[in-house]
Amino acid sequence: MKVLITGGAGFIGSNLCARLLEEGHTIFCADNLITGSKLNIQAFIDNPRFTFLEQDVTQPFECEADAIFHLASPASPVGYLEHPLETILVNSTGTHRMLELARKNNASFLISSTSEIYGDPLVHPQREDYWGNVNPIGPRACYDESKRLGETLVMEYYRQYQANVRIVRIFNTYGPNSAIEDGRMIPNFITQAIKNEPITIYGDGNKTRSITYVSDLVDGLIRAMFTPNTAGEVFNLGSSEEHTVLEYAQMIVKLCNSSSEIRFETSRVDDPERRRANTTKALQMLGWQRKVNMEDGLRQTIEWFSKRVTRYSTVS
């Protein structure tokens, strides 16, 4: 099968490329490298079934594909706060272009949305039918609101054209190919712990998160795309295991055998108090659930970061 992955040089996209190549698919990886990296795809850049397209998906381009995974977008606070307009455009204009490309090719389509569309939720854990508690004009709105608009576009293509589309809302994900200076909780904590630098927590550490290892997330994306009778559906993909931010910091310091102290700073604007996915629908319709134990996943991630952080520090 010919598969187009937008944002394919990013964290999740590159892991998805690797998995689909292993399964024998032909991959077209489109990325403008604003937040993605060629380092993430160097392992298969010479694979004859892999083609890299340095492409801004807000601009027209042609690609013959049987399935389109639309993952392109800055996704970390560092990325979308540095590129707010680009974030809005890729999730609106870019999504529209990819939906049109899917319609032209009669291709299956999946958009990677986000748990951020729930804002600072008043319902816990969050189900797919929860509409959210959001700030549409805050500094994070460039990401949250453009993802909500992207979801609206997808559903209109389903209603008007009976397009074979689905939405996946991704909760906190961690693992290899995360950017070193990602700005998100797990990459930040691991990088700081490896360097024995103070672990920075924004707020008092009592906010909660649930984290999913990237191989589990990729498995969920593939199941959502290729499971029959999923057109027009929305799926949460995340872990049901919830911990405080402080607990994550303490776990990582211990696993890294680090001398890092924990430092508390002012909470970020609109940072949600609690975040955990209700994944009952994904289990029932896709047969999906988390497989990788959190401690095992963190150990694998720390091992990967240890090699990368050392190299990054030397180059810097």
CSV table of C-alpha atoms in Angstrom, one decimal:
chain,number,residue,atom,x,y,z
A,1,MET,CA,0.0,0.0,0.0
A,2,LYS,CA,1.2,3.6,-0.8
A,3,VAL,CA,1.0,5.7,2.4
A,4,LEU,CA,1.6,9.4,2.7
A,5,ILE,CA,2.6,10.6,6.2
A,6,THR,CA,2.6,14.4,6.6
A,7,GLY,CA,4.9,15.5,9.5
A,8,GLY,CA,6.7,12.2,8.9
A,9,ALA,CA,10.1,13.5,10.1
A,10,GLY,CA,8.6,14.5,13.5
A,11,PHE,CA,8.6,12.5,16.7
A,12,ILE,CA,5.4,10.4,16.1
A,13,GLY,CA,5.6,10.6,12.3
A,14,SER,CA,9.1,9.1,12.1
A,15,ASN,CA,8.1,6.2,14.4
A,16,LEU,CA,5.0,5.6,12.2
A,17,CYS,CA,7.2,5.6,9.1
A,18,ALA,CA,9.5,3.0,10.6
A,19,ARG,CA,6.6,0.7,11.6
A,20,LEU,CA,4.8,0.9,8.3
A,21,LEU,CA,8.0,0.2,6.4
A,22,GLU,CA,8.5,-2.9,8.6
A,23,GLU,CA,5.0,-4.0,7.5
A,24,GLY,CA,6.0,-3.7,3.8
A,25,HIS,CA,4.2,-0.5,2.8
A,26,THR,CA,5.6,2.2,0.4
A,27,ILE,CA,6.0,5.5,2.4
A,28,PHE,CA,5.9,9.1,1.2
A,29,CYS,CA,7.1,11.3,4.1
A,30,ALA,CA,6.2,15.0,3.7
A,31,ASP,CA,7.7,17.4,6.1
A,32,ASN,CA,8.9,21.1,5.9
A,33,LEU,CA,11.4,20.4,8.8
A,34,ILE,CA,10.2,23.4,10.9
A,35,THR,CA,10.0,21.1,13.9
A,36,GLY,CA,10.8,17.7,12.3
A,37,SER,CA,14.4,16.5,11.7
A,38,LYS,CA,16.1,14.4,9.0
A,39,LEU,CA,17.9,12.7,11.9
A,40,ASN,CA,14.6,11.0,12.7
A,41,ILE,CA,14.4,9.4,9.3
A,42,GLN,CA,18.1,8.8,8.4
A,43,ALA,CA,17.8,5.0,9.3
A,44,PHE,CA,15.5,4.4,6.3
A,45,ILE,CA,16.4,7.3,3.9
A,46,ASP,CA,18.0,4.9,1.5
A,47,ASN,CA,15.1,2.4,1.7
A,48,PRO,CA,13.7,2.0,-1.9
A,49,ARG,CA,10.2,2.0,-0.5
A,50,PHE,CA,10.7,5.4,1.3
A,51,THR,CA,10.6,8.8,-0.3
A,52,PHE,CA,11.2,12.0,1.6
A,53,LEU,CA,9.4,15.1,0.3
A,54,GLU,CA,10.6,18.4,1.8
A,55,GLN,CA,7.2,20.0,1.5
A,56,ASP,CA,5.0,22.6,3.2
A,57,VAL,CA,1.6,20.9,3.1
A,58,THR,CA,-0.2,24.3,3.1
A,59,GLN,CA,1.1,24.5,-0.5
A,60,PRO,CA,-0.2,22.4,-3.4
A,61,PHE,CA,1.6,19.1,-4.3
A,62,GLU,CA,0.7,15.8,-5.8
A,63,CYS,CA,1.2,12.4,-4.4
A,64,GLU,CA,-0.5,9.1,-5.2
A,65,ALA,CA,-1.5,7.4,-2.0
A,66,ASP,CA,-4.0,4.8,-0.7
A,67,ALA,CA,-3.9,6.2,2.8
A,68,ILE,CA,-2.9,9.6,4.3
A,69,PHE,CA,-1.9,10.1,7.9
A,70,HIS,CA,-2.0,13.9,8.4
A,71,LEU,CA,0.3,14.4,11.4
A,72,ALA,CA,2.0,17.7,10.2
A,73,SER,CA,1.9,20.4,12.9
A,74,PRO,CA,4.1,21.8,15.6
A,75,ALA,CA,2.9,20.0,18.7
A,76,SER,CA,5.0,21.1,21.6
A,77,PRO,CA,4.6,24.5,23.4
A,78,VAL,CA,8.1,25.4,22.2
A,79,GLY,CA,7.1,24.6,18.6
A,80,TYR,CA,3.7,26.2,18.4
A,81,LEU,CA,4.5,29.3,20.4
A,82,GLU,CA,7.5,30.0,18.2
A,83,HIS,CA,5.4,29.3,15.0
A,84,PRO,CA,1.8,30.3,15.9
A,85,LEU,CA,0.7,31.3,12.4
A,86,GLU,CA,2.3,28.3,10.8
A,87,THR,CA,0.5,26.1,13.3
A,88,ILE,CA,-2.8,27.6,12.5
A,89,LEU,CA,-2.3,27.3,8.8
A,90,VAL,CA,-1.1,23.7,8.7
A,91,ASN,CA,-4.1,22.6,10.8
A,92,SER,CA,-6.5,24.6,8.6
A,93,THR,CA,-5.3,25.1,5.1
A,94,GLY,CA,-3.0,22.1,5.3
A,95,THR,CA,-5.8,19.9,6.5
A,96,HIS,CA,-8.0,21.1,3.7
A,97,ARG,CA,-5.4,20.4,1.1
A,98,MET,CA,-4.8,16.9,2.5
A,99,LEU,CA,-8.5,16.1,2.6
A,100,GLU,CA,-8.8,17.2,-1.1
A,101,LEU,CA,-5.8,15.0,-1.9
A,102,ALA,CA,-7.4,12.1,-0.2
A,103,ARG,CA,-10.7,12.7,-2.1
A,104,LYS,CA,-8.8,12.9,-5.4
A,105,ASN,CA,-7.0,9.6,-4.7
A,106,ASN,CA,-10.0,7.9,-3.0
A,107,ALA,CA,-7.7,7.4,-0.1
A,108,SER,CA,-8.4,6.7,3.6
A,109,PHE,CA,-7.5,9.6,5.8
A,110,LEU,CA,-6.6,10.1,9.5
A,111,ILE,CA,-5.9,13.3,11.2
A,112,SER,CA,-3.9,13.4,14.4
A,113,SER,CA,-5.7,15.7,16.7
A,114,THR,CA,-4.8,16.3,20.4
A,115,SER,CA,-6.1,16.1,24.0
A,116,GLU,CA,-5.5,19.8,24.0
A,117,ILE,CA,-8.9,20.3,22.3
A,118,TYR,CA,-10.4,19.5,25.7
A,119,GLY,CA,-8.6,22.5,27.2
A,120,ASP,CA,-8.6,22.5,31.1
A,121,PRO,CA,-11.3,19.8,31.3
A,122,LEU,CA,-14.2,19.8,33.8
A,123,VAL,CA,-14.9,16.1,33.1
A,124,HIS,CA,-12.4,13.5,34.1
A,125,PRO,CA,-11.3,11.3,32.5
A,126,GLN,CA,-12.1,12.8,29.1
A,127,ARG,CA,-14.4,10.9,26.7
A,128,GLU,CA,-14.6,11.6,23.0
A,129,ASP,CA,-18.1,13.2,23.4
A,130,TYR,CA,-16.8,15.8,25.9
A,131,TRP,CA,-16.6,19.2,24.2
A,132,GLY,CA,-13.9,20.8,26.4
A,133,ASN,CA,-13.3,23.9,28.5
A,134,VAL,CA,-11.1,26.1,26.3
A,135,ASN,CA,-9.7,29.6,26.0
A,136,PRO,CA,-10.1,30.5,22.3
A,137,ILE,CA,-7.8,33.6,22.5
A,138,GLY,CA,-5.0,32.6,24.8
A,139,PRO,CA,-1.4,32.0,23.7
A,140,ARG,CA,-2.0,28.2,23.3
A,141,ALA,CA,-5.1,28.8,21.2
A,142,CYS,CA,-3.0,28.7,18.0
A,143,TYR,CA,-2.6,25.0,18.5
A,144,ASP,CA,-5.8,24.0,20.4
A,145,GLU,CA,-8.3,26.0,18.3
A,146,SER,CA,-6.6,25.1,14.9
A,147,LYS,CA,-6.8,21.4,15.8
A,148,ARG,CA,-10.5,21.9,16.6
A,149,LEU,CA,-11.0,23.5,13.2
A,150,GLY,CA,-9.1,20.7,11.6
A,151,GLU,CA,-11.5,18.2,13.2
A,152,THR,CA,-14.5,20.3,11.9
A,153,LEU,CA,-13.1,20.1,8.3
A,154,VAL,CA,-12.6,16.3,8.6
A,155,MET,CA,-16.2,15.8,9.8
A,156,GLU,CA,-17.6,18.0,7.0
A,157,TYR,CA,-15.8,15.9,4.4
A,158,TYR,CA,-17.4,12.9,6.1
A,159,ARG,CA,-20.8,14.4,6.0
A,160,GLN,CA,-20.7,16.0,2.6
A,161,TYR,CA,-18.6,13.5,0.6
A,162,GLN,CA,-18.9,10.3,2.7
A,163,ALA,CA,-15.1,10.5,2.9
A,164,ASN,CA,-13.2,7.6,4.6
A,165,VAL,CA,-11.9,9.8,7.4
A,166,ARG,CA,-11.3,9.5,11.1
A,167,ILE,CA,-9.9,11.6,14.0
A,168,VAL,CA,-7.4,10.5,16.6
A,169,ARG,CA,-6.9,12.6,19.7
A,170,ILE,CA,-3.4,12.0,21.0
A,171,PHE,CA,-2.6,12.3,24.7
A,172,ASN,CA,0.9,12.8,26.2
A,173,THR,CA,3.3,10.6,24.3
A,174,TYR,CA,7.0,9.9,24.9
A,175,GLY,CA,9.8,7.8,23.4
A,176,PRO,CA,12.7,7.8,20.9
A,177,ASN,CA,12.9,10.6,18.4
A,178,SER,CA,11.5,13.3,20.7
A,179,ALA,CA,13.3,16.6,20.3
A,180,ILE,CA,15.9,17.2,22.9
A,181,GLU,CA,14.7,20.7,23.6
A,182,ASP,CA,11.0,19.8,23.1
A,183,GLY,CA,9.5,21.8,25.9
A,184,ARG,CA,7.2,19.0,27.0
A,185,MET,CA,7.3,17.3,30.3
A,186,ILE,CA,9.0,13.9,29.7
A,187,PRO,CA,11.8,15.1,27.3
A,188,ASN,CA,12.5,18.1,29.5
A,189,PHE,CA,12.8,16.0,32.7
A,190,ILE,CA,15.0,13.4,31.1
A,191,THR,CA,17.3,15.9,29.4
A,192,GLN,CA,17.7,17.8,32.7
A,193,ALA,CA,18.2,14.6,34.7
A,194,ILE,CA,20.9,13.2,32.4
A,195,LYS,CA,22.8,16.5,32.7
A,196,ASN,CA,22.2,16.6,36.5
A,197,GLU,CA,20.6,20.0,36.0
A,198,PRO,CA,17.6,21.2,38.1
A,199,ILE,CA,14.3,19.6,37.0
A,200,THR,CA,12.0,22.4,36.1
A,201,ILE,CA,8.3,22.0,37.2
A,202,TYR,CA,5.8,24.7,36.2
A,203,GLY,CA,3.4,25.1,39.1
A,204,ASP,CA,3.4,23.1,42.4
A,205,GLY,CA,3.8,19.7,40.8
A,206,ASN,CA,0.3,18.5,41.6
A,207,LYS,CA,-1.1,18.7,38.1
A,208,THR,CA,-1.7,15.2,36.7
A,209,ARG,CA,-0.9,13.6,33.3
A,210,SER,CA,-1.0,10.2,31.7
A,211,ILE,CA,1.7,9.2,29.3
A,212,THR,CA,1.8,6.6,26.5
A,213,TYR,CA,4.9,5.1,24.9
A,214,VAL,CA,5.2,5.9,21.2
A,215,SER,CA,5.1,2.3,19.9
A,216,ASP,CA,1.7,1.9,21.6
A,217,LEU,CA,0.5,5.2,20.1
A,218,VAL,CA,1.7,4.2,16.6
A,219,ASP,CA,-0.2,0.9,17.0
A,220,GLY,CA,-3.3,2.8,17.8
A,221,LEU,CA,-2.9,5.1,14.7
A,222,ILE,CA,-2.6,2.1,12.4
A,223,ARG,CA,-5.6,0.3,14.0
A,224,ALA,CA,-7.7,3.5,13.6
A,225,MET,CA,-6.8,3.9,10.0
A,226,PHE,CA,-7.2,0.3,8.8
A,227,THR,CA,-9.9,-1.2,11.1
A,228,PRO,CA,-13.1,-1.5,9.1
A,229,ASN,CA,-16.2,0.7,9.8
A,230,THR,CA,-14.2,3.5,11.5
A,231,ALA,CA,-15.1,6.2,9.0
A,232,GLY,CA,-16.4,9.3,10.8
A,233,GLU,CA,-15.2,8.1,14.2
A,234,VAL,CA,-13.2,9.9,16.9
A,235,PHE,CA,-10.8,8.0,19.1
A,236,ASN,CA,-8.8,9.0,22.2
A,237,LEU,CA,-5.4,7.3,22.4
A,238,GLY,CA,-3.7,7.6,25.7
A,239,SER,CA,-2.9,5.8,29.0
A,240,SER,CA,-5.3,5.3,31.9
A,241,GLU,CA,-2.4,5.4,34.4
A,242,GLU,CA,-2.3,8.9,35.9
A,243,HIS,CA,0.5,10.5,38.0
A,244,THR,CA,1.3,14.0,39.2
A,245,VAL,CA,4.0,16.0,37.4
A,246,LEU,CA,6.1,15.8,40.6
A,247,GLU,CA,5.8,12.0,40.6
A,248,TYR,CA,7.1,11.8,37.0
A,249,ALA,CA,10.0,14.1,37.9
A,250,GLN,CA,10.9,11.9,40.9
A,251,MET,CA,10.7,8.7,38.8
A,252,ILE,CA,12.9,10.1,36.1
A,253,VAL,CA,15.5,11.3,38.6
A,254,LYS,CA,15.6,7.9,40.2
A,255,LEU,CA,15.8,6.0,36.8
A,256,CYS,CA,18.6,8.3,35.6
A,257,ASN,CA,20.5,7.9,38.9
A,258,SER,CA,20.7,11.7,38.7
A,259,SER,CA,21.7,14.3,41.3
A,260,SER,CA,19.2,16.8,39.9
A,261,GLU,CA,17.2,18.8,42.3
A,262,ILE,CA,13.6,19.8,41.6
A,263,ARG,CA,12.8,23.4,41.0
A,264,PHE,CA,9.3,24.9,40.9
A,265,GLU,CA,8.5,27.9,38.7
A,266,THR,CA,5.3,29.8,37.8
A,267,SER,CA,2.7,27.7,36.1
A,268,ARG,CA,2.2,28.3,32.4
A,269,VAL,CA,-0.9,30.1,31.1
A,270,ASP,CA,-3.9,27.8,30.5
A,271,ASP,CA,-1.9,24.6,31.5
A,272,PRO,CA,-4.6,22.1,32.4
A,273,GLU,CA,-4.9,20.7,36.0
A,274,ARG,CA,-5.7,17.1,35.0
A,275,ARG,CA,-5.5,15.1,31.8
A,276,ARG,CA,-6.3,11.5,31.3
A,277,ALA,CA,-8.0,9.7,28.4
A,278,ASN,CA,-11.0,7.5,28.5
A,279,THR,CA,-10.1,4.9,25.9
A,280,THR,CA,-13.1,2.6,26.2
A,281,LYS,CA,-14.1,3.3,22.6
A,282,ALA,CA,-10.6,2.5,21.3
A,283,LEU,CA,-10.6,-0.8,23.2
A,284,GLN,CA,-14.1,-1.7,22.0
A,285,MET,CA,-13.8,-0.7,18.3
A,286,LEU,CA,-10.1,-1.1,17.7
A,287,GLY,CA,-9.0,-3.7,20.2
A,288,TRP,CA,-6.4,-1.1,21.3
A,289,GLN,CA,-4.9,-0.6,24.7
A,290,ARG,CA,-1.5,0.3,26.1
A,291,LYS,CA,1.0,-2.6,26.2
A,292,VAL,CA,4.3,-1.0,27.3
A,293,ASN,CA,4.8,-0.7,31.0
A,294,MET,CA,5.5,2.9,32.0
A,295,GLU,CA,8.8,2.1,33.8
A,296,ASP,CA,10.0,0.0,30.8
A,297,GLY,CA,9.1,2.8,28.4
A,298,LEU,CA,10.9,5.4,30.5
A,299,ARG,CA,14.0,3.2,30.6
A,300,GLN,CA,14.0,2.8,26.9
A,301,THR,CA,13.5,6.5,26.4
A,302,ILE,CA,16.2,7.4,28.8
A,303,GLU,CA,18.6,5.0,27.0
A,304,TRP,CA,17.9,6.8,23.7
A,305,PHE,CA,18.1,10.3,25.2
A,306,SER,CA,21.4,9.4,26.9
A,307,LYS,CA,23.1,8.9,23.6
A,308,ARG,CA,21.4,11.8,21.9
A,309,VAL,CA,21.9,14.4,24.7
A,310,THR,CA,25.6,13.7,24.9
A,311,ARG,CA,26.0,14.1,21.2
A,312,TYR,CA,23.8,17.3,21.2
A,313,SER,CA,25.8,18.8,24.1
A,314,THR,CA,29.1,18.2,22.2
A,315,VAL,CA,27.8,19.8,19.0
A,316,SER,CA,26.3,22.7,20.9
